[in-house]
């Protein structure tokens, strides 16, 4: 076995007497491919989230949206935009993981990586991923919401690449980065809040005496941190979806104005539309 695949450290394992060996770290693109695979399970929930977020006014709730999609298109309707979802992960997740791994190496300049540096790397990686993933995210939002529009107003993008080309022609290069500010803000807050709350919840759960350091502890802490991150980022996610879904004649000028307009017309609760499927 070559030294490129494993690192052998001086000293012996107390249990086996064999030299201590550090397992090779998987390359960043493994995370991107894993995110693509996960899309096939999570995409229906993401589609429901977008449909709820683009509903103006009180809306009818989650159950009516599910029934309407199934009645119009069957099970396939829950996978509208899957090509854009995969492209988004190939851009957003790949860039995020690659940046995070590189920043961790650079920030461990003294041989240590304390939590605040890890959090800084995560937030910066979220920002880079948000920028890289914005064009695919716009196509994804529009494909997912197309079925909710009247036939005359549908974009009818054939796939993710057709959507990118048509947006570029109709709205220019700036149109491909519409909603980038709330998208980047959401990505940064998502990463930062998940990192901070995960460690906090893990310590809290350990103090109860019900959890040892195992799968149950990590799963529970991840679940709770996901709850916190989703709640914190929901307003930015709603604004991002509304801005990306709007055409060239958008009522939204910037993130602050869009958030204020949504609250004024629909109330604060509108900023949490799609929270449950998220």
Coordinates of N, CA, C and O in Angstrom, one line a residue, residues 11-188:
X11 N 4.2 5.3 17.0 CA 3.5 4.8 18.2 C 2.7 3.6 17.8 O 2.4 3.3 16.6
X12 N 2.2 2.9 18.8 CA 1.5 1.7 18.6 C 0.1 1.8 19.2 O -0.1 2.5 20.2
X13 N -0.9 1.2 18.6 CA -2.2 1.1 19.1 C -2.2 0.3 20.4 O -1.6 -0.7 20.5
X14 N -2.9 0.8 21.5 CA -2.9 0.1 22.7 C -3.6 -1.2 22.7 O -3.2 -2.2 23.4
X15 N -4.6 -1.4 21.8 CA -5.3 -2.6 21.7 C -4.6 -3.7 20.9 O -4.5 -4.8 21.2
X16 N -4.1 -3.3 19.7 CA -3.6 -4.3 18.8 C -2.1 -4.4 18.7 O -1.5 -5.4 18.2
X17 N -1.4 -3.3 19.1 CA 0.0 -3.3 18.9 C 0.5 -2.9 17.6 O 1.7 -2.8 17.3
X18 N -0.5 -2.6 16.6 CA -0.1 -2.2 15.3 C 0.1 -0.7 15.2 O -0.4 0.0 16.0
X19 N 0.9 -0.2 14.2 CA 1.1 1.2 14.1 C -0.2 1.9 13.9 O -1.1 1.4 13.3
X20 N -0.4 3.1 14.5 CA -1.6 3.9 14.3 C -1.7 4.4 12.9 O -0.7 5.0 12.3
X21 N -2.8 4.2 12.3 CA -3.0 4.6 10.9 C -4.2 5.5 10.8 O -5.3 5.2 11.3
X22 N -4.1 6.6 10.1 CA -5.2 7.5 9.9 C -5.8 7.2 8.5 O -5.2 7.1 7.5
X23 N -7.2 7.0 8.6 CA -7.9 6.7 7.4 C -7.8 7.8 6.4 O -7.9 9.0 6.7
X24 N -7.7 7.5 5.0 CA -7.7 8.6 4.0 C -9.0 9.3 4.0 O -10.0 8.8 4.2
X25 N -8.9 10.7 3.9 CA -10.0 11.5 3.8 C -10.7 11.5 2.4 O -10.0 11.6 1.4
X26 N -12.0 11.2 2.3 CA -12.6 11.1 1.0 C -12.5 12.5 0.3 O -12.7 13.5 0.9
X27 N -12.3 12.5 -1.0 CA -12.3 13.7 -1.8 C -13.6 14.5 -1.8 O -14.6 13.9 -1.6
X28 N -13.5 15.8 -2.0 CA -14.7 16.6 -1.8 C -15.8 16.2 -2.8 O -17.0 16.4 -2.4
X29 N -15.5 15.7 -4.0 CA -16.6 15.4 -4.9 C -17.4 14.2 -4.5 O -18.5 14.1 -5.0
X30 N -17.0 13.4 -3.5 CA -17.8 12.4 -3.0 C -19.1 13.0 -2.4 O -20.2 12.5 -2.5
X31 N -18.9 14.1 -1.7 CA -20.0 14.8 -1.0 C -21.0 15.3 -2.1 O -22.2 15.3 -1.9
X32 N -20.4 15.9 -3.2 CA -21.3 16.4 -4.3 C -22.1 15.3 -4.9 O -23.3 15.4 -5.1
X33 N -21.5 14.1 -5.1 CA -22.2 13.0 -5.7 C -23.2 12.4 -4.8 O -24.3 12.0 -5.2
X34 N -22.9 12.4 -3.5 CA -23.9 12.0 -2.5 C -25.1 12.9 -2.4 O -26.2 12.4 -2.3
X35 N -24.8 14.2 -2.5 CA -26.0 15.1 -2.6 C -26.8 14.9 -3.8 O -28.1 15.0 -3.7
X36 N -26.2 14.6 -4.9 CA -27.0 14.3 -6.1 C -27.9 13.1 -5.9 O -29.1 13.1 -6.3
X37 N -27.3 12.1 -5.3 CA -28.1 10.8 -5.1 C -29.3 11.1 -4.1 O -30.4 10.6 -4.3
X38 N -29.0 11.9 -3.1 CA -30.0 12.2 -2.1 C -31.2 13.0 -2.7 O -32.3 12.9 -2.2
X39 N -30.9 13.7 -3.8 CA -32.0 14.5 -4.5 C -33.2 13.7 -4.8 O -34.3 14.1 -4.8
X40 N -32.9 12.4 -5.2 CA -34.0 11.6 -5.7 C -35.0 11.2 -4.6 O -36.1 10.8 -4.8
X41 N -34.5 11.4 -3.3 CA -35.4 11.1 -2.2 C -36.0 12.4 -1.7 O -37.2 12.4 -1.2
X42 N -35.3 13.5 -1.7 CA -35.7 14.8 -1.2 C -36.4 15.7 -2.1 O -37.1 16.7 -1.7
X43 N -36.3 15.5 -3.4 CA -36.8 16.4 -4.4 C -38.3 16.6 -4.3 O -38.8 17.8 -4.4
X44 N -39.2 15.6 -4.0 CA -40.6 15.9 -3.9 C -40.9 16.9 -2.7 O -41.7 17.8 -2.9
X45 N -40.1 16.8 -1.6 CA -40.3 17.8 -0.5 C -39.9 19.2 -0.9 O -40.5 20.2 -0.6
X46 N -38.8 19.2 -1.7 CA -38.3 20.5 -2.1 C -39.3 21.2 -3.1 O -39.5 22.4 -3.1
X47 N -39.9 20.4 -4.0 CA -40.9 20.9 -4.9 C -42.1 21.4 -4.1 O -42.7 22.5 -4.4
X48 N -42.6 20.7 -3.1 CA -43.7 21.2 -2.3 C -43.4 22.5 -1.6 O -44.2 23.4 -1.5
X49 N -42.1 22.6 -1.1 CA -41.7 23.8 -0.5 C -41.8 25.0 -1.4 O -42.3 26.1 -1.1
X50 N -41.3 24.8 -2.6 CA -41.3 25.9 -3.6 C -42.7 26.3 -4.0 O -43.1 27.5 -4.1
X51 N -43.6 25.3 -4.2 CA -45.0 25.6 -4.5 C -45.7 26.4 -3.4 O -46.4 27.3 -3.7
X52 N -45.4 26.1 -2.1 CA -46.0 26.8 -1.0 C -45.4 28.2 -0.9 O -46.1 29.2 -0.7
X53 N -44.1 28.3 -1.2 CA -43.4 29.6 -1.1 C -43.9 30.6 -2.1 O -43.9 31.8 -1.9
X54 N -44.3 30.1 -3.3 CA -44.7 31.0 -4.4 C -46.2 31.3 -4.4 O -46.7 32.0 -5.2
X55 N -46.9 30.7 -3.4 CA -48.3 31.0 -3.3 C -48.5 32.3 -2.5 O -48.1 32.5 -1.4
X56 N -49.2 33.2 -3.2 CA -49.4 34.5 -2.6 C -50.7 34.5 -1.8 O -51.7 33.8 -2.2
X57 N -50.8 35.2 -0.7 CA -52.0 35.2 0.2 C -52.0 34.0 1.1 O -50.9 33.4 1.4
X58 N -53.1 33.7 1.6 CA -53.2 32.6 2.6 C -52.9 31.2 2.1 O -52.3 30.4 2.8
X59 N -53.3 30.9 0.9 CA -53.0 29.6 0.3 C -53.8 28.5 0.9 O -54.7 28.8 1.8
X60 N -53.6 27.3 0.5 CA -54.5 26.2 0.9 C -53.8 25.2 1.8 O -54.4 24.2 2.2
X61 N -52.5 25.4 2.1 CA -51.8 24.4 2.9 C -51.1 23.3 2.1 O -51.3 23.2 0.9
X62 N -50.4 22.5 2.8 CA -49.6 21.4 2.2 C -50.5 20.3 1.5 O -50.2 19.9 0.4
X63 N -51.5 19.9 2.2 CA -52.4 18.8 1.7 C -53.0 19.1 0.3 O -53.0 18.3 -0.6
X64 N -53.6 20.3 0.2 CA -54.2 20.6 -1.1 C -53.2 20.7 -2.3 O -53.5 20.3 -3.4
X65 N -52.0 21.1 -1.9 CA -50.9 21.2 -3.0 C -50.5 19.8 -3.4 O -50.4 19.5 -4.6
X66 N -50.4 18.9 -2.5 CA -50.1 17.5 -2.8 C -51.2 16.9 -3.7 O -50.9 16.2 -4.7
X67 N -52.4 17.1 -3.3 CA -53.5 16.5 -4.1 C -53.6 17.1 -5.5 O -53.8 16.4 -6.5
X68 N -53.3 18.4 -5.6 CA -53.4 19.1 -6.9 C -52.3 18.6 -7.8 O -52.5 18.3 -9.0
X69 N -51.1 18.4 -7.3 CA -50.0 17.9 -8.2 C -50.3 16.5 -8.6 O -50.1 16.1 -9.8
X70 N -50.7 15.6 -7.7 CA -51.0 14.2 -8.0 C -52.2 14.1 -9.0 O -52.1 13.3 -9.9
X71 N -53.2 14.9 -8.9 CA -54.3 14.9 -9.8 C -53.9 15.3 -11.2 O -54.4 14.8 -12.2
X72 N -53.0 16.3 -11.3 CA -52.7 16.9 -12.6 C -51.6 16.0 -13.3 O -51.7 15.8 -14.5
X73 N -50.6 15.5 -12.6 CA -49.5 14.9 -13.2 C -49.1 13.5 -12.6 O -48.2 12.9 -13.2
X74 N -49.8 13.1 -11.6 CA -49.4 11.8 -11.0 C -48.1 11.9 -10.2 O -47.6 13.0 -9.9
X75 N -47.5 10.8 -10.0 CA -46.2 10.8 -9.2 C -45.1 11.5 -9.9 O -44.3 12.2 -9.3
X76 N -45.1 11.5 -11.3 CA -44.0 12.2 -12.0 C -44.0 13.7 -11.7 O -43.0 14.3 -11.8
X77 N -45.2 14.2 -11.4 CA -45.3 15.6 -11.1 C -44.4 16.1 -9.9 O -44.0 17.2 -9.9
X78 N -44.2 15.2 -9.0 CA -43.3 15.5 -7.9 C -41.8 15.6 -8.2 O -41.0 15.9 -7.3
X79 N -41.5 15.2 -9.4 CA -40.1 15.2 -9.9 C -39.9 16.2 -11.0 O -38.8 16.2 -11.6
X80 N -40.8 17.2 -11.1 CA -40.5 18.3 -12.1 C -39.2 19.0 -11.6 O -39.1 19.4 -10.5
X81 N -38.3 19.2 -12.6 CA -37.1 20.0 -12.3 C -36.0 19.1 -11.7 O -35.0 19.7 -11.3
X82 N -36.1 17.8 -11.8 CA -35.0 17.0 -11.2 C -33.7 17.2 -11.9 O -32.6 17.1 -11.3
X83 N -33.7 17.5 -13.2 CA -32.4 17.7 -13.9 C -31.7 19.0 -13.3 O -30.5 19.0 -13.2
X84 N -32.5 20.0 -13.1 CA -31.9 21.2 -12.5 C -31.5 21.0 -11.0 O -30.5 21.6 -10.6
X85 N -32.2 20.1 -10.3 CA -31.8 19.8 -8.9 C -30.4 19.1 -8.9 O -29.6 19.4 -8.1
X86 N -30.2 18.2 -9.9 CA -28.9 17.5 -9.9 C -27.8 18.5 -10.3 O -26.7 18.5 -9.7
X87 N -28.1 19.4 -11.3 CA -27.1 20.4 -11.7 C -26.8 21.4 -10.6 O -25.7 21.8 -10.4
X88 N -27.8 21.7 -9.8 CA -27.6 22.6 -8.6 C -26.6 21.9 -7.6 O -25.7 22.6 -7.1
X89 N -26.8 20.6 -7.4 CA -25.9 20.0 -6.4 C -24.5 19.9 -7.0 O -23.5 20.0 -6.3
X90 N -24.4 19.7 -8.3 CA -23.1 19.6 -9.0 C -22.3 20.9 -8.9 O -21.1 20.9 -8.9
X91 N -23.1 22.0 -8.8 CA -22.4 23.3 -8.7 C -22.3 23.8 -7.3 O -21.3 24.1 -6.8
X92 N -23.5 23.8 -6.6 CA -23.5 24.3 -5.2 C -22.7 23.4 -4.3 O -21.8 23.9 -3.6
X93 N -23.1 22.2 -4.2 CA -22.5 21.3 -3.2 C -21.0 21.0 -3.5 O -20.2 21.0 -2.6
X94 N -20.7 20.8 -4.8 CA -19.3 20.6 -5.2 C -18.4 21.8 -4.8 O -17.3 21.6 -4.1
X95 N -18.9 23.0 -5.1 CA -18.1 24.2 -4.8 C -18.0 24.4 -3.2 O -17.0 24.8 -2.7
X96 N -19.1 24.1 -2.6 CA -19.1 24.2 -1.1 C -18.1 23.3 -0.4 O -17.3 23.7 0.4
X97 N -18.2 22.0 -0.8 CA -17.3 21.0 -0.2 C -15.8 21.3 -0.5 O -15.0 21.2 0.3
X98 N -15.6 21.6 -1.8 CA -14.2 21.9 -2.2 C -13.6 23.1 -1.4 O -12.5 23.1 -0.9
X99 N -14.4 24.2 -1.3 CA -14.0 25.4 -0.6 C -13.7 25.1 0.9 O -12.8 25.5 1.5
X100 N -14.7 24.3 1.5 CA -14.6 24.0 2.9 C -13.3 23.2 3.2 O -12.6 23.5 4.1
X101 N -13.0 22.2 2.4 CA -11.9 21.4 2.6 C -10.6 22.2 2.5 O -9.6 22.0 3.3
X102 N -10.5 23.0 1.5 CA -9.3 23.8 1.2 C -9.1 24.9 2.4 O -8.0 25.1 2.8
X103 N -10.2 25.5 2.8 CA -10.1 26.5 3.8 C -9.7 25.9 5.2 O -9.0 26.5 5.9
X104 N -10.2 24.7 5.4 CA -9.8 24.0 6.7 C -8.3 23.8 6.7 O -7.6 23.9 7.7
X105 N -7.7 23.4 5.5 CA -6.3 23.2 5.5 C -5.5 24.5 5.7 O -4.5 24.6 6.4
X106 N -6.0 25.6 5.1 CA -5.4 26.9 5.2 C -5.5 27.5 6.6 O -4.5 28.1 7.1
X107 N -6.6 27.2 7.2 CA -6.8 27.8 8.6 C -6.2 27.0 9.7 O -6.1 27.5 10.8
X108 N -5.8 25.8 9.4 CA -5.1 25.0 10.4 C -3.6 25.3 10.3 O -2.7 24.4 10.3
X109 N -3.2 26.6 10.2 CA -1.8 27.0 10.0 C -0.9 26.7 11.2 O 0.3 26.6 11.0
X110 N -1.5 26.5 12.4 CA -0.7 26.2 13.5 C -0.9 24.8 14.0 O -0.5 24.4 15.1
X111 N -1.4 24.0 13.1 CA -1.6 22.6 13.5 C -2.9 22.3 14.2 O -3.2 21.1 14.5
X112 N -3.7 23.3 14.5 CA -5.0 23.1 15.2 C -6.1 23.8 14.4 O -5.8 24.7 13.6
X113 N -7.3 23.3 14.6 CA -8.5 23.9 13.9 C -9.6 24.1 14.9 O -10.5 23.2 15.1
X114 N -9.5 25.2 15.7 CA -10.6 25.4 16.7 C -11.9 25.7 16.0 O -12.0 25.9 14.8
X115 N -13.0 25.6 16.8 CA -14.3 25.7 16.3 C -14.6 27.0 15.5 O -15.2 27.0 14.5
X116 N -14.1 28.1 16.0 CA -14.4 29.4 15.3 C -13.8 29.4 13.9 O -14.4 30.0 13.0
X117 N -12.6 28.8 13.7 CA -12.1 28.7 12.4 C -12.8 27.8 11.5 O -13.0 28.0 10.3
X118 N -13.3 26.7 12.1 CA -14.1 25.7 11.3 C -15.4 26.4 10.9 O -15.9 26.2 9.7
X119 N -16.0 27.2 11.8 CA -17.3 27.9 11.5 C -17.0 28.9 10.4 O -17.9 29.1 9.5
X120 N -15.9 29.6 10.5 CA -15.6 30.6 9.4 C -15.4 29.9 8.1 O -15.9 30.4 7.0
X121 N -14.7 28.8 8.0 CA -14.6 28.0 6.8 C -15.9 27.6 6.3 O -16.2 27.7 5.0
X122 N -16.8 27.2 7.1 CA -18.2 26.7 6.7 C -19.0 27.8 6.1 O -19.7 27.7 5.1
X123 N -19.0 29.0 6.8 CA -19.7 30.2 6.3 C -19.2 30.6 5.0 O -20.0 30.9 4.0
X124 N -17.9 30.7 4.8 CA -17.3 31.2 3.6 C -17.6 30.2 2.5 O -17.9 30.5 1.3
X125 N -17.5 28.9 2.8 CA -17.8 27.8 1.8 C -19.3 27.9 1.4 O -19.6 27.7 0.2
X126 N -20.2 28.2 2.3 CA -21.6 28.4 2.0 C -21.8 29.5 1.0 O -22.6 29.5 0.1
X127 N -21.1 30.6 1.2 CA -21.2 31.8 0.3 C -20.7 31.4 -1.1 O -21.4 31.8 -2.1
X128 N -19.6 30.8 -1.2 CA -19.0 30.4 -2.5 C -20.0 29.4 -3.2 O -20.3 29.6 -4.4
X129 N -20.5 28.4 -2.5 CA -21.5 27.5 -3.0 C -22.8 28.2 -3.5 O -23.3 27.9 -4.6
X130 N -23.2 29.2 -2.7 CA -24.4 29.9 -3.1 C -24.3 30.7 -4.4 O -25.2 30.7 -5.2
X131 N -23.1 31.3 -4.6 CA -22.9 32.0 -5.8 C -22.8 31.0 -7.0 O -23.5 31.3 -8.1
X132 N -22.1 29.9 -6.9 CA -21.9 29.0 -8.0 C -23.2 28.3 -8.3 O -23.5 27.9 -9.5
X133 N -24.1 28.1 -7.3 CA -25.3 27.3 -7.5 C -26.5 28.2 -8.0 O -27.6 27.6 -8.3
X134 N -26.4 29.5 -8.0 CA -27.5 30.4 -8.3 C -28.1 30.1 -9.6 O -29.4 30.0 -9.7
X135 N -27.4 30.1 -10.7 CA -28.0 29.9 -12.0 C -28.9 28.6 -12.1 O -30.0 28.6 -12.6
X136 N -28.3 27.5 -11.6 CA -29.1 26.2 -11.6 C -30.3 26.3 -10.6 O -31.4 25.8 -10.9
X137 N -30.1 27.1 -9.5 CA -31.2 27.3 -8.6 C -32.4 28.0 -9.2 O -33.6 27.7 -8.9
X138 N -32.1 29.0 -10.0 CA -33.2 29.7 -10.7 C -34.0 28.8 -11.6 O -35.2 28.8 -11.6
X139 N -33.3 28.0 -12.4 CA -34.0 27.1 -13.3 C -34.8 26.1 -12.5 O -35.9 25.7 -12.8
X140 N -34.2 25.6 -11.4 CA -34.9 24.7 -10.5 C -36.2 25.2 -10.0 O -37.3 24.6 -10.1
X141 N -36.2 26.4 -9.5 CA -37.4 27.0 -8.9 C -38.4 27.2 -10.0 O -39.6 26.9 -9.8
X142 N -38.0 27.6 -11.2 CA -39.0 27.9 -12.2 C -39.6 26.6 -12.8 O -40.8 26.5 -13.1
X143 N -38.8 25.5 -12.9 CA -39.3 24.2 -13.3 C -40.3 23.6 -12.3 O -41.3 23.0 -12.6
X144 N -39.9 23.8 -11.0 CA -40.8 23.2 -10.0 C -42.1 23.9 -9.9 O -43.1 23.3 -9.5
X145 N -42.1 25.2 -10.1 CA -43.3 26.0 -10.0 C -44.2 26.1 -11.3 O -45.3 26.5 -11.3
X146 N -43.6 25.6 -12.4 CA -44.3 25.7 -13.7 C -45.7 25.1 -13.7 O -46.6 25.6 -14.2
X147 N -45.8 24.0 -13.0 CA -47.1 23.3 -13.0 C -48.2 24.0 -12.3 O -49.4 23.7 -12.5
X148 N -47.8 24.9 -11.4 CA -48.8 25.7 -10.7 C -49.3 26.9 -11.5 O -50.3 27.6 -11.1
X149 N -48.7 27.2 -12.6 CA -49.1 28.4 -13.4 C -50.1 28.0 -14.5 O -50.2 26.9 -14.9
X150 N -50.9 29.0 -14.9 CA -51.8 28.7 -16.1 C -50.9 28.4 -17.3 O -49.8 28.8 -17.4
X151 N -51.5 27.6 -18.2 CA -50.8 27.1 -19.3 C -50.1 28.2 -20.1 O -48.9 28.0 -20.6
X152 N -50.7 29.3 -20.3 CA -50.2 30.4 -21.1 C -49.0 31.1 -20.4 O -48.2 31.7 -21.1
X153 N -48.8 30.9 -19.1 CA -47.7 31.6 -18.4 C -46.5 30.6 -18.1 O -45.5 31.1 -17.6
X154 N -46.6 29.4 -18.5 CA -45.6 28.4 -18.2 C -44.3 28.7 -19.0 O -44.4 29.0 -20.2
X155 N -43.2 28.5 -18.4 CA -41.9 28.6 -19.2 C -41.6 27.4 -20.1 O -41.0 27.5 -21.1
X156 N -42.0 26.2 -19.6 CA -41.8 25.0 -20.4 C -40.4 24.7 -20.8 O -40.1 24.4 -21.9
X157 N -39.5 25.0 -19.8 CA -38.1 24.6 -20.1 C -38.0 23.1 -20.3 O -38.6 22.3 -19.5
X158 N -37.3 22.7 -21.3 CA -37.2 21.2 -21.6 C -36.3 20.5 -20.5 O -36.6 19.4 -20.2
X159 N -35.3 21.2 -20.0 CA -34.4 20.6 -19.0 C -33.6 21.8 -18.4 O -33.8 23.0 -18.8
X160 N -32.7 21.4 -17.6 CA -31.9 22.5 -16.9 C -31.1 23.3 -17.9 O -31.0 24.6 -17.8
X161 N -30.4 22.7 -18.9 CA -29.6 23.4 -19.8 C -30.4 24.3 -20.7 O -30.0 25.4 -21.1
X162 N -31.6 23.8 -21.1 CA -32.5 24.6 -21.9 C -32.9 25.9 -21.1 O -33.0 27.0 -21.7
X163 N -33.2 25.7 -19.9 CA -33.6 26.8 -19.0 C -32.5 27.8 -18.9 O -32.7 29.0 -19.0
X164 N -31.2 27.4 -18.7 CA -30.1 28.3 -18.6 C -30.0 29.1 -19.9 O -29.8 30.4 -19.9
X165 N -30.1 28.5 -21.1 CA -29.9 29.2 -22.3 C -31.0 30.2 -22.6 O -30.8 31.3 -23.0
X166 N -32.3 29.8 -22.2 CA -33.4 30.7 -22.5 C -33.4 31.9 -21.5 O -33.8 33.0 -21.9
X167 N -33.0 31.6 -20.3 CA -32.9 32.8 -19.3 C -31.8 33.7 -19.8 O -32.0 34.9 -19.7
X168 N -30.7 33.2 -20.2 CA -29.6 34.0 -20.7 C -30.0 34.9 -21.9 O -29.6 36.1 -22.0
X169 N -30.8 34.3 -22.8 CA -31.2 35.0 -24.0 C -32.2 36.1 -23.6 O -32.2 37.2 -24.1
X170 N -33.2 35.8 -22.7 CA -34.3 36.7 -22.4 C -33.9 37.7 -21.4 O -34.4 38.8 -21.4
X171 N -33.1 37.4 -20.4 CA -32.8 38.3 -19.3 C -31.4 38.6 -19.1 O -31.0 39.4 -18.2
X172 N -30.5 38.1 -20.0 CA -29.1 38.4 -19.9 C -28.4 37.7 -18.8 O -28.9 36.9 -18.1
X173 N -27.1 38.0 -18.7 CA -26.2 37.4 -17.7 C -26.7 37.7 -16.3 O -26.7 36.8 -15.4
X174 N -27.2 38.9 -16.1 CA -27.7 39.3 -14.8 C -28.9 38.4 -14.4 O -29.1 38.1 -13.2
X175 N -29.7 38.0 -15.4 CA -30.9 37.2 -15.1 C -30.5 35.8 -14.5 O -31.3 35.2 -13.8
X176 N -29.3 35.3 -14.8 CA -28.8 34.0 -14.3 C -28.4 34.1 -12.8 O -28.1 33.1 -12.2
X177 N -28.2 35.3 -12.3 CA -27.8 35.5 -10.9 C -28.9 36.3 -10.1 O -28.6 36.9 -9.1
X178 N -30.1 36.3 -10.6 CA -31.2 36.9 -9.9 C -31.4 36.1 -8.6 O -31.5 34.9 -8.6
X179 N -31.5 36.9 -7.5 CA -31.7 36.2 -6.2 C -30.4 35.7 -5.6 O -30.5 35.0 -4.6
X180 N -29.3 36.1 -6.1 CA -28.0 35.6 -5.6 C -27.8 36.1 -4.2 O -27.3 35.4 -3.3
X181 N -28.2 37.3 -3.8 CA -28.0 37.9 -2.5 C -28.7 37.1 -1.4 O -28.1 36.6 -0.4
X182 N -30.1 36.9 -1.6 CA -30.7 36.0 -0.6 C -30.3 34.6 -0.6 O -30.3 33.9 0.4
X183 N -29.8 34.1 -1.8 CA -29.4 32.7 -1.9 C -28.0 32.6 -1.1 O -27.9 31.6 -0.3
X184 N -27.1 33.5 -1.3 CA -25.9 33.4 -0.5 C -26.1 33.7 1.0 O -25.5 33.0 1.8
X185 N -27.0 34.6 1.3 CA -27.3 34.8 2.7 C -27.8 33.6 3.4 O -27.5 33.2 4.5
X186 N -28.7 32.9 2.7 CA -29.3 31.7 3.2 C -28.2 30.6 3.4 O -28.2 29.9 4.4
X187 N -27.4 30.5 2.4 CA -26.3 29.4 2.5 C -25.4 29.7 3.6 O -25.0 28.7 4.3
X188 N -25.0 30.9 3.8 CA -24.1 31.3 4.9 C -24.8 31.0 6.3 O -24.2 30.5 7.2

